[in-house]
Amino acid sequence: MERLDRVQLINLPKFLDARGNLSFFENEAQIPFTIKRSYWIYDVPGGEQRGGHAYKSLQEFIVALSGSFDVVLDDGFEKKTYSLNRSYFGLYVPKNIWRHMENFSTNALALIVADQPFDRDDYIYDYSEFTSIKKGEKEHSI
Ligand code: TYD
Protein backbone atom coordinates (compact mmCIF):
# COMPACT_ATOMS: atom_id res chain seq x y z
CA MET A 1 0.00 0.00 0.00
CA GLU A 2 1.46 3.34 -1.09
CA ARG A 3 1.75 6.05 1.55
CA LEU A 4 3.47 9.45 1.52
CA ASP A 5 6.51 7.99 3.26
CA ARG A 6 7.44 6.38 -0.07
CA VAL A 7 7.58 9.80 -1.76
CA GLN A 8 11.14 11.04 -2.14
CA LEU A 9 12.81 14.36 -2.93
CA ILE A 10 15.87 13.28 -4.91
CA ASN A 11 18.96 15.45 -5.29
CA LEU A 12 20.49 15.28 -8.74
CA PRO A 13 24.17 15.53 -9.71
CA LYS A 14 25.21 19.14 -10.22
CA PHE A 15 28.25 20.34 -12.18
CA LEU A 16 28.84 23.97 -11.33
CA ASP A 17 30.91 25.74 -13.94
CA ALA A 18 31.77 29.34 -14.84
CA ARG A 19 30.11 28.52 -18.19
CA GLY A 20 26.86 27.58 -16.46
CA ASN A 21 25.54 24.59 -14.53
CA LEU A 22 24.63 21.09 -15.65
CA SER A 23 22.46 18.45 -13.97
CA PHE A 24 21.11 15.11 -15.18
CA PHE A 25 19.35 11.93 -14.22
CA GLU A 26 19.65 8.40 -15.56
CA ASN A 27 17.46 5.35 -15.16
CA GLU A 28 18.02 3.54 -11.90
CA ALA A 29 21.09 5.62 -10.85
CA GLN A 30 19.05 8.63 -9.78
CA ILE A 31 15.43 7.52 -10.22
CA PRO A 32 14.01 4.17 -9.12
CA PHE A 33 12.42 3.07 -12.41
CA THR A 34 13.04 2.80 -16.14
CA ILE A 35 11.78 5.78 -18.13
CA LYS A 36 9.20 4.97 -20.82
CA ARG A 37 7.76 8.46 -21.37
CA SER A 38 8.64 12.12 -20.87
CA TYR A 39 6.27 15.06 -21.02
CA TRP A 40 6.41 18.66 -19.91
CA ILE A 41 3.99 21.33 -18.78
CA TYR A 42 4.60 24.97 -19.64
CA ASP A 43 2.84 28.30 -20.27
CA VAL A 44 0.48 27.63 -17.36
CA PRO A 45 -1.68 30.72 -16.81
CA GLY A 46 -1.53 32.25 -13.29
CA GLY A 47 -3.80 30.48 -10.80
CA GLU A 48 -4.31 27.33 -12.92
CA GLN A 49 -3.89 23.80 -11.57
CA ARG A 50 -2.76 20.65 -13.40
CA GLY A 51 -3.34 17.03 -12.54
CA GLY A 52 -6.04 16.23 -10.02
CA HIS A 53 -5.91 12.46 -10.32
CA ALA A 54 -4.02 9.35 -9.22
CA TYR A 55 -2.48 6.51 -11.22
CA LYS A 56 -3.28 2.86 -10.58
CA SER A 57 0.22 1.67 -11.44
CA LEU A 58 2.31 4.48 -12.95
CA GLN A 59 5.27 6.03 -11.11
CA GLU A 60 6.80 9.35 -12.03
CA PHE A 61 9.56 11.82 -11.31
CA ILE A 62 8.94 15.57 -11.54
CA VAL A 63 11.56 18.31 -11.94
CA ALA A 64 11.10 22.09 -12.16
CA LEU A 65 13.48 22.74 -15.06
CA SER A 66 12.62 26.42 -14.84
CA GLY A 67 10.63 28.58 -12.44
CA SER A 68 8.68 27.00 -9.60
CA PHE A 69 5.43 25.24 -8.70
CA ASP A 70 3.97 23.17 -5.88
CA VAL A 71 3.07 19.50 -6.08
CA VAL A 72 0.33 18.57 -3.61
CA LEU A 73 0.30 14.85 -2.76
CA ASP A 74 -2.37 12.94 -0.89
CA ASP A 75 -2.30 9.24 0.01
CA GLY A 76 -5.91 9.23 1.22
CA PHE A 77 -4.84 9.73 4.84
CA GLU A 78 -2.58 12.77 4.77
CA LYS A 79 -1.59 15.55 2.37
CA LYS A 80 1.76 17.18 1.82
CA THR A 81 2.92 20.02 -0.42
CA TYR A 82 6.33 19.88 -2.08
CA SER A 83 7.73 23.09 -3.58
CA LEU A 84 9.87 22.45 -6.63
CA ASN A 85 11.96 25.46 -7.49
CA ARG A 86 15.43 24.32 -8.60
CA SER A 87 16.44 22.09 -11.50
CA TYR A 88 18.92 20.02 -9.43
CA PHE A 89 16.33 18.07 -7.46
CA GLY A 90 13.06 16.38 -8.24
CA LEU A 91 10.16 14.54 -6.68
CA TYR A 92 9.60 10.80 -6.98
CA VAL A 93 5.88 9.97 -6.80
CA PRO A 94 4.97 6.28 -6.48
CA LYS A 95 1.75 4.84 -7.90
CA ASN A 96 -1.56 5.31 -6.12
CA ILE A 97 -1.01 8.82 -4.77
CA TRP A 98 -3.52 11.56 -5.57
CA ARG A 99 -1.74 14.60 -6.94
CA HIS A 100 -2.18 18.02 -8.37
CA MET A 101 0.21 20.83 -9.27
CA GLU A 102 -0.45 24.48 -8.51
CA ASN A 103 1.13 27.85 -7.85
CA PHE A 104 3.06 27.90 -11.16
CA SER A 105 5.40 30.86 -11.53
CA THR A 106 5.68 32.75 -14.80
CA ASN A 107 7.82 30.69 -17.18
CA ALA A 108 7.61 27.55 -15.02
CA LEU A 109 8.61 24.42 -16.91
CA ALA A 110 7.73 21.06 -15.33
CA LEU A 111 9.46 17.99 -16.75
CA ILE A 112 7.82 14.68 -15.84
CA VAL A 113 9.22 11.25 -16.63
CA ALA A 114 7.11 8.14 -16.15
CA ASP A 115 7.63 4.39 -16.19
CA GLN A 116 4.74 3.75 -18.59
CA PRO A 117 3.33 5.04 -21.86
CA PHE A 118 0.22 7.22 -21.71
CA ASP A 119 -2.82 5.11 -20.77
CA ARG A 120 -6.14 6.71 -19.80
CA ASP A 121 -7.20 3.44 -18.12
CA ASP A 122 -4.45 3.85 -15.54
CA TYR A 123 -5.94 7.13 -14.27
CA ILE A 124 -8.28 7.49 -11.29
CA TYR A 125 -10.18 10.77 -11.75
CA ASP A 126 -12.75 10.35 -9.01
CA TYR A 127 -11.42 11.37 -5.59
CA SER A 128 -14.05 9.39 -3.65
CA GLU A 129 -13.16 6.26 -5.67
CA PHE A 130 -9.50 6.89 -4.77
CA THR A 131 -10.17 7.25 -1.03
CA SER A 132 -12.36 4.16 -0.94
CA ILE A 133 -9.61 2.12 -2.69
CA LYS A 134 -7.08 3.40 -0.11
CA LYS A 135 -9.40 2.61 2.82
CA GLY A 136 -9.97 -0.88 1.42
CA GLU A 137 -6.18 -1.40 1.14
CA LYS A 138 -5.74 -0.28 4.74
CA GLU A 139 -8.39 -2.69 6.03
CA HIS A 140 -6.74 -5.55 4.13
CA SER A 141 -3.32 -4.68 5.56
CA ILE A 142 -4.52 -4.78 9.20
P1 TYD B 1 -4.12 15.89 -18.73
O1 TYD B 1 -4.11 14.49 -18.19
O2 TYD B 1 -5.40 16.64 -18.69
O3 TYD B 1 -2.98 16.75 -18.02
P2 TYD B 1 -2.79 17.07 -16.46
O4 TYD B 1 -2.77 15.75 -15.74
O5 TYD B 1 -1.49 17.78 -16.33
O6 TYD B 1 -3.92 17.95 -16.02
O7 TYD B 1 -3.59 15.82 -20.23
C1 TYD B 1 -3.91 16.81 -21.20
C2 TYD B 1 -4.07 16.13 -22.55
O8 TYD B 1 -2.82 15.59 -22.99
C3 TYD B 1 -5.06 14.99 -22.51
O9 TYD B 1 -5.88 15.07 -23.65
C4 TYD B 1 -4.21 13.74 -22.60
C5 TYD B 1 -2.98 14.22 -23.33
N1 TYD B 1 -1.73 13.50 -22.94
C6 TYD B 1 -1.13 12.66 -23.84
O10 TYD B 1 -1.62 12.45 -24.97
N2 TYD B 1 0.05 12.06 -23.50
C7 TYD B 1 0.62 12.28 -22.28
O11 TYD B 1 1.71 11.71 -22.00
C8 TYD B 1 -0.04 13.12 -21.33
C9 TYD B 1 0.53 13.35 -19.95
C10 TYD B 1 -1.22 13.73 -21.70
Coordinates of N, CA and C and ligand atoms in Angstrom, one line a residue:
M1 N 0.8 -1.2 0.0 CA 0.0 0.0 0.0 C 0.9 1.3 0.0
E2 N 0.6 2.2 -0.9 CA 1.5 3.3 -1.1 C 1.0 4.5 -0.2
R3 N 2.0 4.9 0.7 CA 1.7 6.1 1.6 C 2.8 7.1 1.2
L4 N 2.6 8.3 1.8 CA 3.5 9.4 1.5 C 4.9 9.2 2.0
D5 N 5.1 8.2 2.9 CA 6.5 8.0 3.3 C 7.3 7.4 2.1
R6 N 6.7 6.9 1.1 CA 7.4 6.4 -0.1 C 7.8 7.5 -1.1
V7 N 7.2 8.7 -0.9 CA 7.6 9.8 -1.8 C 9.0 10.2 -1.4
Q8 N 9.7 10.7 -2.4 CA 11.1 11.0 -2.1 C 11.5 12.3 -2.9
L9 N 12.2 13.3 -2.2 CA 12.8 14.4 -2.9 C 14.2 13.9 -3.2
I10 N 14.6 13.9 -4.5 CA 15.9 13.3 -4.9 C 16.8 14.4 -5.4
N11 N 18.0 14.5 -4.8 CA 19.0 15.5 -5.3 C 19.6 14.9 -6.5
L12 N 19.9 15.7 -7.5 CA 20.5 15.3 -8.7 C 21.9 15.8 -8.8
P13 N 22.8 15.1 -9.6 CA 24.2 15.5 -9.7 C 24.2 17.0 -10.3
K14 N 25.2 17.7 -9.9 CA 25.2 19.1 -10.2 C 26.7 19.5 -10.6
F15 N 26.9 19.9 -11.8 CA 28.2 20.3 -12.2 C 28.2 21.9 -12.3
L16 N 28.8 22.5 -11.3 CA 28.8 24.0 -11.3 C 30.1 24.4 -12.1
D17 N 29.9 25.4 -13.0 CA 30.9 25.7 -13.9 C 30.8 27.2 -14.2
A18 N 31.9 27.9 -14.5 CA 31.8 29.3 -14.8 C 31.0 29.5 -16.1
R19 N 30.9 28.4 -16.9 CA 30.1 28.5 -18.2 C 28.6 28.3 -18.0
G20 N 28.3 27.9 -16.7 CA 26.9 27.6 -16.5 C 26.8 26.2 -15.8
N21 N 25.7 25.8 -15.3 CA 25.5 24.6 -14.5 C 24.9 23.5 -15.4
L22 N 25.2 22.2 -14.9 CA 24.6 21.1 -15.6 C 24.2 20.1 -14.6
S23 N 23.0 19.5 -14.8 CA 22.5 18.4 -14.0 C 21.9 17.4 -14.9
F24 N 21.7 16.2 -14.4 CA 21.1 15.1 -15.2 C 20.5 14.1 -14.3
F25 N 19.7 13.2 -14.9 CA 19.3 11.9 -14.2 C 19.3 10.8 -15.2
E26 N 19.7 9.6 -14.7 CA 19.7 8.4 -15.6 C 18.8 7.4 -14.9
N27 N 18.2 6.5 -15.7 CA 17.5 5.4 -15.2 C 18.2 4.7 -14.1
E28 N 17.5 4.3 -13.0 CA 18.0 3.5 -11.9 C 19.1 4.3 -11.0
A29 N 20.0 5.0 -11.7 CA 21.1 5.6 -10.8 C 20.5 6.7 -10.0
Q30 N 19.7 7.6 -10.6 CA 19.0 8.6 -9.8 C 17.6 8.4 -9.5
I31 N 16.9 7.7 -10.4 CA 15.4 7.5 -10.2 C 15.1 6.0 -10.2
P32 N 14.2 5.6 -9.4 CA 14.0 4.2 -9.1 C 13.1 3.4 -10.1
F33 N 13.2 3.8 -11.4 CA 12.4 3.1 -12.4 C 13.0 3.3 -13.8
T34 N 12.6 2.6 -14.8 CA 13.0 2.8 -16.1 C 12.1 3.7 -16.9
I35 N 12.6 4.8 -17.5 CA 11.8 5.8 -18.1 C 11.2 5.2 -19.4
K36 N 9.9 5.4 -19.6 CA 9.2 5.0 -20.8 C 8.6 6.2 -21.5
R37 N 8.4 7.3 -20.8 CA 7.8 8.5 -21.4 C 8.2 9.7 -20.7
S38 N 8.3 10.8 -21.4 CA 8.6 12.1 -20.9 C 7.6 13.1 -21.4
Y39 N 7.1 14.0 -20.5 CA 6.3 15.1 -21.0 C 6.6 16.3 -20.2
W40 N 6.1 17.4 -20.7 CA 6.4 18.7 -19.9 C 5.2 19.6 -20.0
I41 N 5.1 20.4 -18.9 CA 4.0 21.3 -18.8 C 4.6 22.7 -18.7
Y42 N 4.0 23.6 -19.5 CA 4.6 25.0 -19.6 C 3.5 25.9 -20.0
D43 N 3.8 27.2 -19.9 CA 2.8 28.3 -20.3 C 1.5 28.1 -19.5
V44 N 1.7 27.8 -18.2 CA 0.5 27.6 -17.4 C 0.0 29.0 -16.9
P45 N -1.2 29.4 -17.2 CA -1.7 30.7 -16.8 C -1.7 30.8 -15.3
G46 N -1.5 32.0 -14.7 CA -1.5 32.2 -13.3 C -2.8 31.7 -12.7
G47 N -2.7 31.0 -11.6 CA -3.8 30.5 -10.8 C -4.3 29.1 -11.3
E48 N -3.8 28.6 -12.4 CA -4.3 27.3 -12.9 C -3.7 26.2 -12.2
Q49 N -4.4 25.0 -12.2 CA -3.9 23.8 -11.6 C -3.8 22.7 -12.7
R50 N -2.9 21.8 -12.5 CA -2.8 20.7 -13.4 C -2.9 19.4 -12.6
G51 N -3.2 18.3 -13.2 CA -3.3 17.0 -12.5 C -4.7 16.9 -11.9
G52 N -4.7 16.5 -10.7 CA -6.0 16.2 -10.0 C -6.5 14.8 -10.3
H53 N -5.6 13.9 -10.1 CA -5.9 12.5 -10.3 C -4.8 11.6 -9.6
A54 N -5.0 10.3 -9.7 CA -4.0 9.3 -9.2 C -3.8 8.3 -10.3
Y55 N -2.7 7.6 -10.3 CA -2.5 6.5 -11.2 C -2.6 5.2 -10.5
K56 N -3.2 4.2 -11.2 CA -3.3 2.9 -10.6 C -1.9 2.2 -10.5
S57 N -1.1 2.4 -11.5 CA 0.2 1.7 -11.4 C 1.4 2.5 -11.9
L58 N 1.2 3.7 -12.4 CA 2.3 4.5 -12.9 C 3.1 5.2 -11.9
Q59 N 4.4 5.2 -12.0 CA 5.3 6.0 -11.1 C 5.9 7.2 -11.9
E60 N 6.2 8.3 -11.3 CA 6.8 9.3 -12.0 C 7.8 10.1 -11.2
F61 N 8.5 11.0 -11.9 CA 9.6 11.8 -11.3 C 9.4 13.2 -11.9
I62 N 9.3 14.2 -11.1 CA 8.9 15.6 -11.5 C 10.1 16.5 -11.2
V63 N 10.5 17.3 -12.2 CA 11.6 18.3 -11.9 C 11.1 19.7 -12.5
A64 N 11.4 20.7 -11.7 CA 11.1 22.1 -12.2 C 12.3 22.5 -12.9
L65 N 12.3 22.4 -14.3 CA 13.5 22.7 -15.1 C 13.7 24.2 -15.1
S66 N 12.6 25.0 -14.9 CA 12.6 26.4 -14.8 C 11.5 26.9 -14.0
G67 N 11.7 28.0 -13.3 CA 10.6 28.6 -12.4 C 10.3 27.7 -11.3
S68 N 9.1 27.8 -10.8 CA 8.7 27.0 -9.6 C 7.2 26.7 -9.6
F69 N 6.8 25.6 -8.9 CA 5.4 25.2 -8.7 C 5.4 24.3 -7.5
D70 N 4.2 24.1 -7.0 CA 4.0 23.2 -5.9 C 3.3 21.9 -6.4
V71 N 3.7 20.8 -5.8 CA 3.1 19.5 -6.1 C 2.4 19.1 -4.8
V72 N 1.1 18.9 -4.8 CA 0.3 18.6 -3.6 C 0.0 17.1 -3.7
L73 N 0.5 16.3 -2.7 CA 0.3 14.9 -2.8 C -0.6 14.4 -1.6
D74 N -1.4 13.4 -1.9 CA -2.4 12.9 -0.9 C -2.5 11.4 -1.0
D75 N -2.2 10.7 0.1 CA -2.3 9.2 0.0 C -3.6 8.7 0.5
G76 N -4.6 9.6 0.7 CA -5.9 9.2 1.2 C -6.0 9.4 2.7
F77 N -4.9 9.6 3.4 CA -4.8 9.7 4.8 C -4.2 11.0 5.2
E78 N -3.2 11.5 4.5 CA -2.6 12.8 4.8 C -2.2 13.4 3.5
K79 N -2.0 14.7 3.5 CA -1.6 15.6 2.4 C -0.3 16.2 2.7
K80 N 0.5 16.4 1.6 CA 1.8 17.2 1.8 C 2.0 18.0 0.5
T81 N 2.6 19.2 0.7 CA 2.9 20.0 -0.4 C 4.4 20.1 -0.6
Y82 N 4.9 19.8 -1.8 CA 6.3 19.9 -2.1 C 6.5 21.0 -3.1
S83 N 7.4 22.0 -2.7 CA 7.7 23.1 -3.6 C 8.9 22.7 -4.4
L84 N 8.7 22.7 -5.7 CA 9.9 22.4 -6.6 C 10.3 23.8 -7.3
N85 N 11.5 24.1 -7.0 CA 12.0 25.5 -7.5 C 13.4 25.5 -8.0
R86 N 14.1 24.4 -8.1 CA 15.4 24.3 -8.6 C 15.5 23.1 -9.5
S87 N 16.4 23.2 -10.5 CA 16.4 22.1 -11.5 C 17.4 21.0 -11.1
Y88 N 18.0 21.1 -9.9 CA 18.9 20.0 -9.4 C 18.3 19.1 -8.4
F89 N 17.0 19.1 -8.2 CA 16.3 18.1 -7.5 C 14.9 17.9 -8.0
G90 N 14.4 16.7 -7.7 CA 13.1 16.4 -8.2 C 12.3 15.5 -7.2
L91 N 11.1 15.2 -7.6 CA 10.2 14.5 -6.7 C 9.7 13.2 -7.3
Y92 N 10.0 12.1 -6.6 CA 9.6 10.8 -7.0 C 8.2 10.5 -6.4
V93 N 7.3 10.2 -7.2 CA 5.9 10.0 -6.8 C 5.5 8.5 -7.2
P94 N 5.4 7.7 -6.2 CA 5.0 6.3 -6.5 C 3.5 6.2 -7.0
K95 N 3.1 5.0 -7.4 CA 1.7 4.8 -7.9 C 0.8 5.1 -6.8
N96 N -0.5 5.3 -7.1 CA -1.6 5.3 -6.1 C -1.5 6.5 -5.1
I97 N -1.0 7.6 -5.6 CA -1.0 8.8 -4.8 C -1.8 9.9 -5.6
W98 N -2.8 10.5 -4.9 CA -3.5 11.6 -5.6 C -2.6 12.8 -5.7
R99 N -2.6 13.4 -6.8 CA -1.7 14.6 -6.9 C -2.3 15.7 -7.8
H100 N -2.0 16.9 -7.4 CA -2.2 18.0 -8.4 C -1.0 19.0 -8.2
M101 N -0.9 19.8 -9.3 CA 0.2 20.8 -9.3 C -0.4 22.2 -9.3
E102 N 0.1 23.1 -8.6 CA -0.4 24.5 -8.5 C 0.6 25.5 -8.3
N103 N 0.2 26.8 -8.2 CA 1.1 27.8 -7.9 C 2.3 28.0 -8.8
F104 N 2.0 27.8 -10.1 CA 3.1 27.9 -11.2 C 3.5 29.3 -11.3
S105 N 4.9 29.5 -11.3 CA 5.4 30.9 -11.5 C 5.4 31.2 -13.0
T106 N 5.6 32.4 -13.4 CA 5.7 32.8 -14.8 C 6.9 32.0 -15.4
N107 N 6.7 31.4 -16.5 CA 7.8 30.7 -17.2 C 8.2 29.4 -16.5
A108 N 7.3 28.9 -15.6 CA 7.6 27.5 -15.0 C 7.6 26.5 -16.1
L109 N 8.5 25.6 -16.0 CA 8.6 24.4 -16.9 C 8.8 23.2 -16.1
A110 N 7.7 22.3 -16.1 CA 7.7 21.1 -15.3 C 8.0 19.9 -16.3
L111 N 9.1 19.2 -16.0 CA 9.5 18.0 -16.7 C 9.0 16.8 -15.9
I112 N 8.3 15.9 -16.5 CA 7.8 14.7 -15.8 C 8.2 13.5 -16.6
V113 N 8.9 12.5 -16.0 CA 9.2 11.3 -16.6 C 8.4 10.2 -15.9
A114 N 8.0 9.2 -16.7 CA 7.1 8.1 -16.1 C 7.6 6.8 -16.6
D115 N 7.2 5.8 -15.9 CA 7.6 4.4 -16.2 C 6.7 3.7 -17.1
Q116 N 5.7 4.4 -17.7 CA 4.7 3.8 -18.6 C 4.3 4.7 -19.7
P117 N 3.9 4.2 -20.8 CA 3.3 5.0 -21.9 C 2.0 5.6 -21.4
F118 N 1.5 6.6 -22.1 CA 0.2 7.2 -21.7 C -0.9 6.2 -21.8
D119 N -1.7 6.1 -20.8 CA -2.8 5.1 -20.8 C -3.9 5.7 -19.9
R120 N -5.0 6.1 -20.5 CA -6.1 6.7 -19.8 C -6.7 5.7 -18.7
D121 N -6.6 4.4 -19.0 CA -7.2 3.4 -18.1 C -6.4 3.3 -16.8
D122 N -5.2 3.9 -16.8 CA -4.4 3.9 -15.5 C -4.8 5.0 -14.6
Y123 N -5.6 6.0 -15.1 CA -5.9 7.1 -14.3 C -7.1 6.8 -13.4
I124 N -7.1 7.4 -12.2 CA -8.3 7.5 -11.3 C -8.6 9.0 -11.2
Y125 N -9.8 9.4 -11.7 CA -10.2 10.8 -11.7 C -11.2 11.1 -10.6
D126 N -11.7 10.1 -10.0 CA -12.8 10.3 -9.0 C -12.1 10.2 -7.6
Y127 N -12.1 11.4 -6.9 CA -11.4 11.4 -5.6 C -12.1 10.4 -4.6
S128 N -13.4 10.3 -4.6 CA -14.0 9.4 -3.6 C -13.7 7.9 -4.0
E129 N -13.6 7.6 -5.3 CA -13.2 6.3 -5.7 C -11.7 6.0 -5.1
F130 N -10.9 7.0 -5.3 CA -9.5 6.9 -4.8 C -9.5 6.6 -3.3
T131 N -10.2 7.4 -2.5 CA -10.2 7.2 -1.0 C -10.8 5.9 -0.6
S132 N -11.8 5.5 -1.4 CA -12.4 4.2 -0.9 C -11.4 3.0 -1.3
I133 N -10.6 3.1 -2.4 CA -9.6 2.1 -2.7 C -8.6 2.1 -1.6
K134 N -8.1 3.3 -1.1 CA -7.1 3.4 -0.1 C -7.6 2.8 1.2
K135 N -8.9 3.1 1.6 CA -9.4 2.6 2.8 C -9.5 1.1 2.8
G136 N -9.9 0.6 1.6 CA -10.0 -0.9 1.4 C -8.6 -1.5 1.6
E137 N -7.6 -0.9 1.0 CA -6.2 -1.4 1.1 C -5.8 -1.4 2.6
K138 N -6.1 -0.4 3.3 CA -5.7 -0.3 4.7 C -6.4 -1.4 5.5
E139 N -7.7 -1.6 5.3 CA -8.4 -2.7 6.0 C -7.8 -4.1 5.8
H140 N -7.4 -4.3 4.5 CA -6.7 -5.6 4.1 C -5.4 -5.7 4.8
S141 N -4.7 -4.6 5.0 CA -3.3 -4.7 5.6 C -3.3 -4.8 7.1
I142 N -4.5 -4.7 7.7 CA -4.5 -4.8 9.2 C -4.7 -6.2 9.6
Ligands
TYD1 P1 -4.1 15.9 -18.7 O1 -4.1 14.5 -18.2 O2 -5.4 16.6 -18.7 O3 -3.0 16.8 -18.0 P2 -2.8 17.1 -16.5 O4 -2.8 15.7 -15.7 O5 -1.5 17.8 -16.3 O6 -3.9 17.9 -16.0 O7 -3.6 15.8 -20.2 C1 -3.9 16.8 -21.2 C2 -4.1 16.1 -22.5 O8 -2.8 15.6 -23.0 C3 -5.1 15.0 -22.5 O9 -5.9 15.1 -23.7 C4 -4.2 13.7 -22.6 C5 -3.0 14.2 -23.3 N1 -1.7 13.5 -22.9 C6 -1.1 12.7 -23.8 O10 -1.6 12.4 -25.0 N2 0.0 12.1 -23.5 C7 0.6 12.3 -22.3 O11 1.7 11.7 -22.0 C8 0.0 13.1 -21.3 C9 0.5 13.3 -20.0 C10 -1.2 13.7 -21.7

